[in-house]
Coordinates of C-alpha atoms and ligand atoms in Angstrom, one line a residue:
M17 CA -16.3 -5.1 -2.9
R18 CA -18.0 -3.7 0.0
A19 CA -17.5 -6.7 1.5
T20 CA -14.0 -7.6 0.6
V21 CA -13.0 -4.1 1.3
A22 CA -14.8 -4.0 5.0
G23 CA -13.1 -7.5 5.7
L24 CA -9.8 -6.5 4.7
H25 CA -9.6 -3.4 7.4
A26 CA -9.8 -6.6 10.2
E27 CA -5.9 -7.7 8.6
L28 CA -4.5 -4.0 9.1
V29 CA -5.5 -4.6 12.8
H30 CA -4.2 -8.2 12.5
Y31 CA -1.0 -7.6 11.3
G32 CA -0.2 -4.7 13.6
L33 CA -0.4 -1.9 10.8
V34 CA -3.0 0.8 12.4
V35 CA -3.8 2.6 15.7
W36 CA -7.5 4.0 16.2
T37 CA -8.4 4.9 12.4
A38 CA -5.4 5.9 10.7
G39 CA -5.2 3.3 8.0
N40 CA -7.5 2.5 4.8
V41 CA -8.1 0.1 2.1
S42 CA -10.1 0.9 -1.4
G43 CA -11.4 -1.3 -4.2
R44 CA -12.1 -0.3 -7.4
V45 CA -15.5 -1.9 -8.5
P46 CA -14.6 -3.5 -11.5
G47 CA -16.0 -2.4 -14.7
E48 CA -17.2 0.9 -13.3
D49 CA -15.5 4.0 -12.7
L50 CA -15.8 3.9 -8.9
F51 CA -14.2 2.7 -5.7
V52 CA -15.2 1.6 -2.1
I53 CA -13.5 3.5 0.7
K54 CA -13.6 2.8 4.2
P55 CA -15.9 5.4 5.8
S56 CA -14.0 8.5 7.8
G57 CA -13.6 8.1 12.0
V58 CA -15.3 4.9 11.5
S59 CA -13.4 2.7 14.0
Y60 CA -12.1 -1.1 12.8
D61 CA -14.4 -2.8 14.8
E62 CA -17.5 -0.9 13.7
L63 CA -16.8 -1.7 9.8
T64 CA -19.5 -3.8 7.6
P65 CA -20.1 -4.0 3.9
E66 CA -23.4 -1.7 4.3
N67 CA -21.4 1.3 6.0
M68 CA -18.6 1.5 3.3
V69 CA -18.5 4.1 0.8
V70 CA -18.5 4.3 -3.1
C71 CA -16.8 7.2 -4.8
D72 CA -16.3 8.4 -8.3
L73 CA -12.7 8.6 -9.2
D74 CA -12.8 12.3 -8.8
G75 CA -13.4 11.3 -5.0
N76 CA -16.9 12.2 -5.4
L77 CA -19.2 10.5 -2.3
V78 CA -21.7 8.5 -4.8
E79 CA -23.4 6.0 -2.3
G80 CA -23.1 5.8 1.5
A81 CA -24.4 7.4 4.9
H82 CA -20.9 8.5 6.1
A83 CA -18.4 10.8 4.4
P84 CA -15.2 8.8 2.9
S85 CA -12.0 8.4 4.3
S86 CA -10.0 11.5 4.7
D87 CA -7.8 10.2 2.8
T88 CA -9.9 9.6 -0.5
A89 CA -8.5 12.2 -2.9
A90 CA -5.0 10.6 -2.7
H91 CA -7.5 7.1 -3.5
A92 CA -9.2 8.7 -6.8
Y93 CA -6.1 10.2 -8.3
V94 CA -4.5 6.7 -8.3
Y95 CA -6.9 5.0 -9.4
R96 CA -7.3 8.1 -12.2
E97 CA -3.9 7.7 -13.2
M98 CA -3.0 3.9 -12.9
P99 CA -5.8 1.8 -14.9
E100 CA -4.1 -1.6 -13.7
V101 CA -4.2 -0.8 -10.3
G102 CA -7.4 -2.2 -8.2
G103 CA -6.6 -1.8 -4.7
V104 CA -4.9 1.0 -2.9
V105 CA -3.8 0.9 1.0
H106 CA -2.5 3.6 3.1
T107 CA -1.0 3.4 6.8
H108 CA 1.3 4.5 9.5
S109 CA 3.1 1.3 10.1
T110 CA 5.9 2.2 12.7
Y111 CA 8.8 0.8 10.9
A112 CA 8.1 1.6 7.2
S113 CA 6.7 5.3 8.6
A114 CA 10.1 5.4 10.9
W115 CA 12.0 4.8 7.5
A116 CA 9.7 7.8 5.6
A117 CA 10.5 10.2 8.4
R118 CA 14.1 10.2 7.5
G119 CA 13.4 9.9 4.3
E120 CA 15.3 6.6 3.7
P121 CA 14.4 4.3 0.8
I122 CA 14.4 0.3 2.7
P123 CA 17.3 -0.7 0.7
C124 CA 17.0 -4.4 -0.7
V125 CA 19.0 -6.6 1.3
L126 CA 16.2 -9.2 1.6
T127 CA 15.4 -12.4 -0.9
A128 CA 11.8 -11.7 0.3
M129 CA 12.3 -7.9 -0.6
A130 CA 13.5 -8.6 -4.2
D131 CA 10.6 -11.4 -4.3
E132 CA 7.5 -8.6 -3.6
F133 CA 9.1 -5.3 -4.6
G134 CA 11.7 -5.9 -7.1
G135 CA 14.4 -3.7 -5.3
E136 CA 14.0 -1.1 -3.0
I137 CA 10.9 0.5 -1.4
P138 CA 11.4 3.9 -2.7
V139 CA 11.1 7.4 -0.9
G140 CA 7.9 9.9 -2.4
P141 CA 7.5 13.2 -1.8
F142 CA 6.5 15.5 1.1
A143 CA 2.8 16.3 0.4
L144 CA 0.3 17.9 2.8
I145 CA -3.7 16.3 2.6
G146 CA -6.1 19.2 1.1
D147 CA -5.5 18.2 -2.9
D148 CA -4.1 15.8 -5.3
S149 CA -0.6 16.2 -4.1
I150 CA -0.4 13.5 -2.0
G151 CA -2.2 11.7 -4.9
Q152 CA 0.3 13.0 -7.5
G153 CA 3.8 11.9 -5.5
V154 CA 2.3 8.2 -4.8
V155 CA 1.4 7.9 -8.6
E156 CA 4.9 9.8 -9.6
T157 CA 7.1 7.4 -7.8
L158 CA 5.2 4.1 -8.5
K159 CA 5.1 4.6 -12.0
G160 CA 7.9 2.7 -13.9
H161 CA 8.9 1.2 -10.5
R162 CA 8.4 -2.4 -9.7
S163 CA 7.6 -1.6 -5.9
P164 CA 4.3 -1.6 -5.0
A165 CA 5.3 0.2 -2.1
V166 CA 5.7 4.0 -1.7
L167 CA 7.0 5.5 1.6
M168 CA 5.7 9.1 1.3
Q169 CA 8.3 11.7 2.9
N170 CA 7.3 11.9 7.0
H171 CA 4.1 10.5 6.4
G172 CA 3.5 6.8 5.7
V173 CA 2.8 4.2 3.6
F174 CA 0.5 3.7 0.3
T175 CA 0.9 0.5 -1.7
I176 CA -1.2 -0.4 -4.6
G177 CA -1.9 -4.2 -6.2
K178 CA -4.1 -5.6 -8.7
D179 CA -7.2 -5.6 -6.0
P180 CA -7.8 -4.9 -2.8
K181 CA -6.0 -7.8 -1.6
A182 CA -2.6 -7.6 -3.3
A183 CA -2.1 -4.3 -1.7
V184 CA -3.3 -5.5 1.4
K185 CA -0.4 -7.6 1.2
A186 CA 1.9 -5.1 0.2
A187 CA 1.5 -3.6 2.9
V188 CA 1.9 -6.2 5.2
M189 CA 5.3 -7.2 3.4
C190 CA 6.2 -3.4 3.6
E191 CA 6.4 -3.6 7.4
D192 CA 7.9 -6.6 7.8
V193 CA 10.7 -5.8 5.6
A194 CA 11.2 -2.2 7.1
R195 CA 11.2 -3.6 10.8
T196 CA 13.4 -6.6 9.4
V197 CA 16.1 -4.2 8.4
H198 CA 15.6 -1.9 10.5
V199 CA 16.6 -4.1 13.0
S200 CA 19.7 -5.5 11.1
R201 CA 20.8 -2.2 10.5
Q202 CA 21.4 -2.0 14.4
L203 CA 23.9 -4.6 14.7
G204 CA 25.7 -3.6 11.3
T205 CA 25.5 -2.8 7.7
P206 CA 23.0 -4.9 5.7
L207 CA 24.7 -6.7 2.9
P208 CA 23.2 -5.2 -0.9
I209 CA 21.2 -8.1 -3.1
G210 CA 23.1 -7.5 -6.9
S211 CA 20.5 -6.6 -9.3
A212 CA 20.9 -9.8 -11.5
H213 CA 20.2 -11.4 -8.7
I214 CA 17.0 -9.3 -7.9
D215 CA 16.0 -9.6 -11.2
R216 CA 16.0 -13.4 -10.6
L217 CA 14.4 -13.9 -8.0
Y218 CA 11.5 -11.0 -8.9
D219 CA 10.6 -12.7 -12.1
R220 CA 10.3 -16.2 -10.3
Y221 CA 8.3 -14.9 -7.8
Q222 CA 6.1 -12.8 -10.0
N223 CA 5.8 -15.7 -12.4
V224 CA 6.7 -19.0 -10.9
Y225 CA 6.1 -19.2 -7.4
G226 CA 2.7 -20.1 -6.1
Q227 CA -0.2 -21.8 -7.7
R228 CA -0.4 -20.4 -11.5
S229 CA -3.3 -18.4 -11.1
P230 CA -3.1 -15.5 -13.5
R231 CA -2.1 -12.2 -11.3
Ligands
ZN5 ZN1 -2.0 9.3 6.2

């Protein structure tokens, strides 16, 4: 899991989702009440499996020479409250954060959005770093929602997945659709997709598309 989480940070850089050190990936250690997360303040090209940090589900450091990411409390809250989640990603990616800055959900106007998010990408509450309020906002918004991504108001994106790779994919797709819908808005009014069509697209993509490995 250390190697997986370290390696996935390169994807955040590759897809242009992060600048400096402002973004992080974590992954639950299978079968343990532990997760692996990025060390705080270490640049992406210096991340290795060895300098990843292991925390318990209260966000306490269990193993590692560095302090954990400053977003660790939010990741820990999600793992505590959503046992089905195996990976969490946080970014300030540009287009998605621009929607977050307005507190506006991204409407489901692309089939790719219906596929991946099953509807709009919702907005979570304004919350300050330092306690559980960001984690609470993420969980309150995503529990009972098909979207694996939430736009935290005035802040940025949190995504979840069955594993860290799925959470990274959701972060990449979230930024992609945020950009496309933004561009569409410049030229007119994007057309909504009917909810019955969204349901069909989501069901097909989640259950039929791809190589039929268990999801
Ligand atoms: Zn942040």
